[in-house]
Amino acid sequence: MGKRTMYYSIGGAIAAILLVVGLADWNSERNEYRTQQIKNSENNRFVYDTTKLKANGNSAPHVMNINSIQMGETIKGHLRQDPSIKLIKHTETNESHYNKNEVTVKFKSNPNDTELNQILKEINGDVLKHLDSTVVFRSHSLSTPELITYFKNKTTVDFAEPNYLYLQNEMGPNDLLYQEQYQWNLPVIRTEVGWDVTRGKEDIIIAVVDTGVDLAHPDLKNRLTQGYNVIENNNFPDDDNGHGTHVAGIIASETNNQEGVAGMTWYNKIMPVKAMESGGYGTTFDIAKGITWAVDHGADVINLSLGNYQPSELMQHAVQYAYKNNVVLIAASGNDNSTHPSYPACYPEVLAVSAIDFDGKRASFSNYGDYVDVAAPGVQIPSTYFNQQYAALSGTSMASPHVAGLAGLIRSANPDLSNKEVINIIKKTAYDLGPKGNDAEFGRGLIDVRSALEAVSIK
């Protein structure tokens, strides 16, 4: 679409807002670190946790000067790159990491006990996980490539592949951080004026397949529906990492409750699905199982703030299963400033999201390529965090849930829309950034909540 004049008021008609992002003692000899800001809800102070992480450019703490702006103009300030969540890197041989000595096998039919016992004897191994005709094996003597060769020679096998590892990709509401105008992300995509059309509905469910969610967080506990812990096979998907809680808060942190942050939607429910370990990684099997569980238990939208650079048949099957069941799938493009296709974002059934910074430019860490569909804010996004805290994080992991929240609002406005129609509305109403039309950095452009909801036939 052509560019048009759009005004974004951040916290009303104000000339400038000084937002103090961080104070820390920095070692000038270090060029690898990250600053994570956590706002303690009890004493209203920021806690700064500095850890090593690759960063380029201006990474020192700074003061951002965010003006009430007209879209297309630069938002004043110095961007501190904070790609807090990264995908697993390619190796020199263009492979992704996987659990060694393990293999994921899809049989043409469910193997019986006799067949399994014979296989275990031949590979000197164990069954780690078993779901219908899909089995994860571990060998005590064979490598993963050797296991794949073994199973591919069997006529009973549909496919065999490594058990890949996926990593995280990190109104006038009276919520504290929104009122204090820390949440630059919501006004810039016209969320508040979009709420005039709909604020969401409780029967539209957005699944977050991630590290779980802090089930006791005051800004989230009333927004949750029944979830699932894939890792421990129980119904207690509590977050032991923080990433999933942050993603969930961007989507549906309780709004207008005088607590911390405002979410994209006031009333949509979050379905927490824990498919990633406390270290921030998950296997193909667990994530695919999490997607399938979410579909089978009524998810209307699934957010996947995670990725890997290696295609997986098992993951693709899970994605296709969700799409065939009319679920809208949203995924982060990744944080390596790379054009390598990342999965599941680049599957055709998935809406892939890149990240923008305060200047409306592609965030310096954001992956890009012809598979990117739209862009959303992804730098210093305040949200909920585990242990009932708040954090400002950056990454395409933070951009993706903005789009998932918008998909939930669209389905709230008209639940009869197909997933394809929801995706088309999001893309067609996006505000064009970069070269005119579709491009590799922003896809169709920055999501526009108001325009998207106006394009929906309200039901």
XYZ file of C-alpha atoms in Angstrom:
459
model
C 0.000 0.000 0.000
C 1.105 3.569 -0.416
C 2.398 5.528 2.519
C -0.052 7.711 4.340
C 0.008 10.125 7.251
C -0.528 8.406 10.549
C -0.260 10.018 13.954
C 0.733 8.113 17.031
C 0.273 9.813 20.392
C 2.264 8.247 23.172
C 0.492 8.947 26.415
C -1.423 11.968 25.059
C -0.229 15.247 23.622
C 3.248 15.480 25.034
C 6.260 17.061 23.488
C 8.827 14.582 24.731
C 9.223 11.754 27.165
C 12.455 10.832 28.825
C 12.653 7.106 29.319
C 15.594 5.924 31.374
C 16.450 2.500 30.062
C 19.328 1.467 32.214
C 22.228 2.173 34.499
C 25.069 -0.303 34.877
C 28.788 -0.475 35.375
C 30.155 -1.414 31.983
C 33.590 -2.805 31.224
C 34.865 -0.996 28.123
C 36.971 -3.995 27.131
C 33.895 -6.178 26.746
C 31.890 -6.169 23.519
C 29.608 -9.025 24.402
C 26.838 -8.482 26.924
C 23.196 -7.835 27.399
C 21.258 -5.759 29.879
C 17.998 -7.139 31.067
C 15.692 -4.812 32.947
C 13.303 -6.214 35.460
C 10.769 -4.059 37.208
C 9.923 -5.373 40.647
C 6.176 -4.976 41.120
C 6.450 -4.556 44.889
C 8.929 -1.715 45.236
C 8.697 -0.143 41.764
C 12.407 -0.290 41.103
C 14.375 -1.571 38.153
C 16.839 -4.384 38.622
C 19.544 -4.734 36.006
C 21.005 -8.126 35.189
C 24.029 -7.980 32.909
C 25.160 -11.177 31.198
C 27.349 -11.912 28.208
C 25.642 -12.057 24.855
C 26.819 -11.101 21.395
C 25.943 -7.523 20.522
C 27.099 -5.037 17.923
C 27.104 -1.273 17.710
C 26.016 1.000 20.543
C 25.314 -1.351 23.424
C 25.801 0.996 26.363
C 22.837 2.094 28.504
C 21.304 5.336 27.347
C 18.361 7.683 27.639
C 15.729 7.383 24.931
C 13.874 10.523 23.958
C 10.573 9.387 22.462
C 8.515 12.166 20.914
C 4.893 12.144 19.858
C 5.600 11.379 16.221
C 4.181 11.139 12.756
C 4.866 7.687 11.274
C 7.770 7.889 8.878
C 9.722 10.329 11.030
C 12.583 9.191 13.241
C 11.876 8.542 16.894
C 14.638 10.381 18.699
C 17.109 8.413 20.729
C 19.987 6.006 20.666
C 19.095 2.382 20.219
C 20.897 -0.078 22.414
C 20.789 -3.370 20.577
C 19.564 -6.069 22.899
C 18.982 -9.283 20.925
C 18.239 -11.135 24.110
C 16.878 -14.250 22.487
C 18.817 -15.976 19.718
C 18.192 -18.932 17.448
C 20.722 -21.716 17.262
C 23.433 -20.725 14.798
C 24.280 -22.631 11.644
C 27.500 -24.564 11.771
C 29.948 -24.281 8.902
C 28.240 -27.276 7.318
C 24.852 -25.551 7.512
C 23.499 -27.915 10.152
C 21.479 -27.143 13.264
C 22.051 -28.577 16.692
C 20.240 -31.692 17.821
C 20.331 -34.124 20.705
C 23.228 -36.459 19.986
C 22.582 -40.211 19.782
C 18.862 -39.513 19.357
C 16.575 -39.883 16.360
C 12.914 -39.068 15.730
C 11.198 -41.781 13.698
C 7.756 -41.679 12.087
C 6.537 -45.198 11.324
C 3.927 -45.904 8.667
C 1.862 -47.564 11.379
C 2.140 -47.817 15.139
C 4.882 -50.405 15.885
C 3.997 -53.255 18.238
C 6.032 -54.276 21.276
C 7.813 -57.083 19.438
C 8.995 -54.719 16.694
C 10.133 -52.112 19.215
C 12.042 -54.615 21.317
C 13.884 -55.909 18.252
C 14.820 -52.366 17.229
C 16.064 -51.523 20.722
C 18.241 -54.617 20.702
C 19.730 -53.764 17.298
C 20.495 -50.127 18.116
C 21.460 -50.797 21.747
C 19.036 -48.135 22.838
C 15.902 -46.957 24.602
C 12.585 -45.341 23.727
C 12.637 -41.792 25.096
C 9.209 -40.685 23.898
C 6.375 -42.333 22.029
C 3.287 -40.673 20.543
C 1.170 -42.835 18.243
C 3.426 -43.800 15.326
C 6.190 -41.303 16.193
C 9.006 -42.498 18.455
C 12.152 -40.831 19.787
C 14.971 -43.361 20.200
C 18.304 -42.973 21.976
C 21.240 -45.279 21.286
C 24.104 -46.025 23.649
C 26.468 -46.860 20.790
C 25.231 -45.330 17.507
C 25.501 -41.688 16.461
C 22.510 -39.769 15.139
C 23.616 -40.113 11.464
C 24.087 -43.855 11.992
C 20.630 -44.129 13.534
C 19.085 -42.280 10.595
C 20.765 -44.643 8.140
C 19.539 -47.642 10.129
C 15.899 -46.516 10.129
C 15.830 -45.284 6.544
C 16.662 -48.823 5.437
C 13.461 -50.081 7.048
C 10.359 -50.295 4.832
C 8.116 -49.692 7.858
C 9.507 -46.173 8.386
C 7.972 -43.026 6.901
C 10.901 -40.770 7.868
C 13.785 -40.526 10.345
C 15.484 -37.283 11.364
C 17.497 -35.762 14.235
C 15.608 -34.610 17.303
C 16.403 -30.967 16.559
C 16.738 -28.303 19.240
C 14.784 -25.054 18.957
C 15.633 -21.909 20.912
C 13.576 -18.897 21.953
C 13.792 -15.961 19.631
C 13.518 -13.051 23.081
C -7.716 2.757 25.525
C -5.969 4.694 28.108
C -5.228 1.783 30.392
C -4.148 2.554 33.930
C -1.395 -0.078 33.966
C 1.695 1.429 35.597
C 4.218 0.960 32.809
C 1.700 2.040 30.167
C 0.860 5.250 32.031
C 4.569 5.948 32.498
C 4.909 5.511 28.720
C 7.415 2.718 28.807
C 5.206 0.843 26.332
C 6.152 2.544 23.065
C 5.150 -0.601 21.208
C 1.363 -0.369 21.573
C 0.796 3.196 20.302
C 3.099 2.780 17.299
C 0.887 -0.010 15.890
C -2.330 1.895 16.773
C -3.484 -0.559 19.400
C -5.378 1.859 21.632
C -7.537 3.222 18.802
C -8.052 -0.349 17.633
C -9.659 -1.158 20.975
C -12.518 1.126 19.931
C -13.487 -1.673 17.522
C -12.935 -4.641 19.846
C -10.967 -5.448 22.963
C -11.129 -9.189 22.421
C -13.387 -11.993 23.646
C -12.744 -14.641 26.275
C -13.771 -17.511 24.013
C -10.929 -16.779 21.566
C -7.857 -18.641 22.810
C -4.238 -17.821 21.980
C -1.771 -20.612 22.725
C 1.804 -19.751 23.677
C 4.016 -22.768 22.941
C 7.113 -21.788 24.866
C 8.761 -22.183 28.284
C 5.426 -22.009 30.102
C 3.838 -19.047 31.887
C 4.130 -17.754 35.454
C 0.761 -19.086 36.642
C 0.720 -16.810 39.709
C 1.660 -13.550 37.985
C -0.829 -10.819 39.028
C -0.984 -9.466 35.472
C -1.637 -12.894 33.909
C -3.352 -15.284 36.326
C -6.850 -14.114 35.342
C -6.080 -14.337 31.639
C -5.119 -18.012 31.543
C -7.038 -21.074 30.437
C -6.052 -24.710 30.952
C -2.585 -25.453 29.626
C -0.200 -28.379 29.394
C 3.380 -29.220 30.337
C 4.811 -31.345 27.523
C 8.152 -31.760 29.305
C 6.696 -33.345 32.446
C 3.428 -34.608 30.918
C 1.153 -32.820 33.372
C -1.272 -29.882 33.524
C 1.086 -27.503 35.347
C 2.873 -25.422 32.663
C 4.625 -23.053 35.068
C 7.509 -21.018 33.645
C 11.031 -21.703 34.926
C 12.760 -19.499 32.354
C 10.836 -16.222 31.892
C 10.596 -16.159 28.107
C 7.104 -17.646 27.834
C 5.763 -15.321 30.527
C 7.163 -12.319 28.662
C 5.590 -13.453 25.384
C 2.227 -14.121 27.057
C 2.200 -10.687 28.682
C 2.691 -8.912 25.357
C -0.397 -10.694 24.070
C -2.782 -10.572 26.998
C -1.389 -9.051 30.170
C -4.447 -7.942 32.119
C -5.282 -4.456 30.918
C -6.687 -1.527 32.911
C -6.030 -3.213 36.263
C -3.508 -0.736 37.711
C -0.774 -3.380 37.386
C 2.478 -3.293 35.387
C 1.789 -3.566 31.659
C -1.050 -3.589 29.145
C -1.477 -6.466 26.718
C -2.596 -6.355 23.098
C -5.983 -7.777 24.030
C -8.136 -7.161 27.097
C -10.171 -10.355 27.128
C -8.664 -13.116 24.979
C -7.389 -16.077 26.976
C -3.844 -17.441 26.955
C -3.302 -21.204 26.724
C 0.169 -21.852 28.208
C 1.908 -24.854 26.641
C 5.317 -25.628 28.127
C 7.368 -27.360 25.423
C 10.774 -25.861 26.240
C 13.187 -26.556 29.086
C 14.356 -24.080 31.725
C 17.470 -23.483 29.617
C 15.326 -22.012 26.843
C 15.474 -24.853 24.340
C 13.045 -27.498 23.154
C 13.180 -30.507 20.863
C 11.291 -31.076 17.640
C 9.213 -33.784 19.299
C 8.163 -31.667 22.290
C 7.325 -28.553 20.293
C 5.401 -30.532 17.673
C 3.513 -32.288 20.467
C 2.791 -28.907 22.079
C 1.377 -27.535 18.828
C -0.793 -30.619 18.355
C -2.038 -30.473 21.956
C -2.970 -26.810 21.576
C -4.925 -27.535 18.388
C -6.762 -30.462 19.979
C -7.726 -28.336 22.992
C -9.259 -25.406 21.174
C -6.533 -22.899 20.342
C -7.589 -20.311 17.745
C -4.109 -18.779 17.424
C -0.685 -20.254 18.236
C 2.402 -18.124 18.869
C 5.821 -19.686 18.239
C 8.606 -17.394 19.459
C 11.242 -20.005 18.699
C 13.179 -21.375 15.778
C 15.843 -23.485 14.147
C 17.485 -23.367 10.730
C 16.855 -26.973 9.782
C 13.526 -28.122 8.266
C 11.861 -31.014 10.060
C 9.167 -33.278 8.649
C 7.717 -33.810 12.111
C 7.496 -30.056 12.729
C 6.009 -29.477 9.292
C 3.374 -32.144 9.936
C 2.403 -30.418 13.203
C 2.193 -27.040 11.460
C 0.078 -28.471 8.652
C -2.191 -30.187 11.178
C -2.788 -26.861 12.915
C -3.421 -25.027 9.665
C -5.871 -27.679 8.425
C -7.758 -27.194 11.697
C -8.162 -23.463 11.009
C -5.576 -22.266 13.536
C -3.614 -19.064 12.841
C 0.116 -19.733 13.319
C 2.533 -16.873 14.068
C 6.319 -17.298 14.368
C 9.411 -15.177 14.964
C 11.889 -14.794 12.098
C 14.970 -15.094 14.347
C 17.700 -12.888 15.805
C 20.883 -13.503 13.840
C 20.661 -10.605 11.346
C 20.588 -13.355 8.745
C 18.749 -14.250 5.553
C 18.882 -17.969 6.341
C 15.332 -19.363 6.301
C 14.283 -20.187 9.855
C 11.709 -22.755 10.863
C 8.839 -22.841 11.593
C 8.589 -19.197 10.448
C 9.242 -19.934 6.780
C 6.646 -22.676 6.387
C 3.911 -21.346 4.056
C 1.195 -21.996 6.660
C 2.912 -19.688 9.176
C 2.862 -15.874 9.369
C 6.534 -14.870 9.792
C 7.362 -11.735 11.796
C 10.472 -9.539 11.757
C 11.237 -6.825 14.338
C 11.430 -3.024 14.090
C 13.254 -0.622 16.384
C 12.353 2.823 17.751
C 13.198 4.446 14.412
C 10.833 2.266 12.421
C 13.820 0.442 10.917
C 14.500 -3.271 10.923
C 16.021 -4.095 14.299
C 19.727 -4.730 13.841
C 19.396 -8.315 15.082
C 16.247 -9.262 13.156
C 16.424 -11.972 10.513
C 14.939 -11.089 7.146
C 14.188 -12.655 3.790
C 11.461 -13.304 1.273
C 9.580 -15.450 3.795
C 8.919 -12.492 6.145
C 5.248 -11.482 6.039
C 4.962 -8.506 8.416
C 6.918 -6.598 11.056
C 6.147 -5.584 14.641
C 7.947 -3.811 17.522
C 10.766 -5.912 18.954
C 13.162 -3.642 20.868
C 12.949 -3.009 24.624
C 9.405 -4.342 24.959
C 8.167 -4.211 28.574
C 6.116 -7.212 29.665
C 5.510 -9.698 32.420
C 8.344 -11.946 33.575
C 8.593 -15.033 35.754
C 8.725 -14.800 39.568
C 5.936 -12.198 39.310
C 8.249 -9.550 37.892
C 8.458 -7.394 34.746
C 11.203 -7.152 32.143
C 12.030 -5.150 29.018
C 13.396 -7.573 26.421
C 14.247 -7.398 22.734
C 14.036 -9.917 19.930
C 11.760 -11.195 17.211
C 10.355 -13.302 20.062
C 8.840 -10.047 21.272
C 7.617 -8.981 17.810
C 5.720 -12.197 17.084
C 3.233 -11.978 20.008
C 2.094 -8.521 18.864
C 0.864 -10.210 15.692
C -0.628 -13.122 17.637
C -2.535 -10.610 19.757
C -3.822 -8.885 16.630
C -4.951 -12.235 15.215
C -6.869 -12.832 18.449
C -8.558 -9.439 18.173
C -9.530 -10.112 14.548
C -11.031 -13.479 15.459
C -12.865 -11.790 18.334
C -14.401 -9.300 15.908
C -15.481 -12.098 13.566
C -14.926 -15.688 14.755
C -16.231 -17.058 11.444
C -13.149 -15.911 9.535
C -10.829 -18.655 8.315
C -7.179 -18.624 9.301
C -6.301 -17.685 5.728
C -8.668 -14.693 5.882
C -7.171 -13.538 9.199
C -3.653 -13.717 7.774
C -4.676 -11.834 4.630
C -6.269 -9.044 6.688
C -3.110 -8.633 8.769
C -0.931 -8.431 5.659
C -3.209 -6.237 3.530
C -3.701 -3.624 6.259
C -0.035 -3.394 7.291
C 1.613 0.017 7.061
C 4.232 -0.037 4.311
C 7.833 0.376 5.457
C 11.027 0.252 3.416
C 10.770 -0.061 -0.372
C 7.227 0.292 -1.663
C 5.318 -2.959 -1.489
C 6.500 -6.300 -0.169
C 10.181 -6.461 0.819
C 12.567 -8.795 2.624
C 12.949 -6.710 5.792
C 9.338 -5.877 6.645
C 7.255 -8.107 4.383
C 4.034 -6.199 3.774
C 4.942 -3.714 6.516
C 4.264 -2.832 10.150
C 1.047 -4.285 11.535
C -1.734 -1.725 12.033
C -4.275 -2.799 14.656
C -6.881 -0.161 13.867
C -6.790 -0.680 10.101
C -6.912 -4.460 10.487
C -9.936 -4.368 12.771
C -11.710 -1.854 10.546
C -11.261 -4.298 7.664
C -13.142 -7.010 9.555
C -16.871 -7.458 9.111
C -17.918 -7.335 12.748
C -20.071 -10.256 13.837
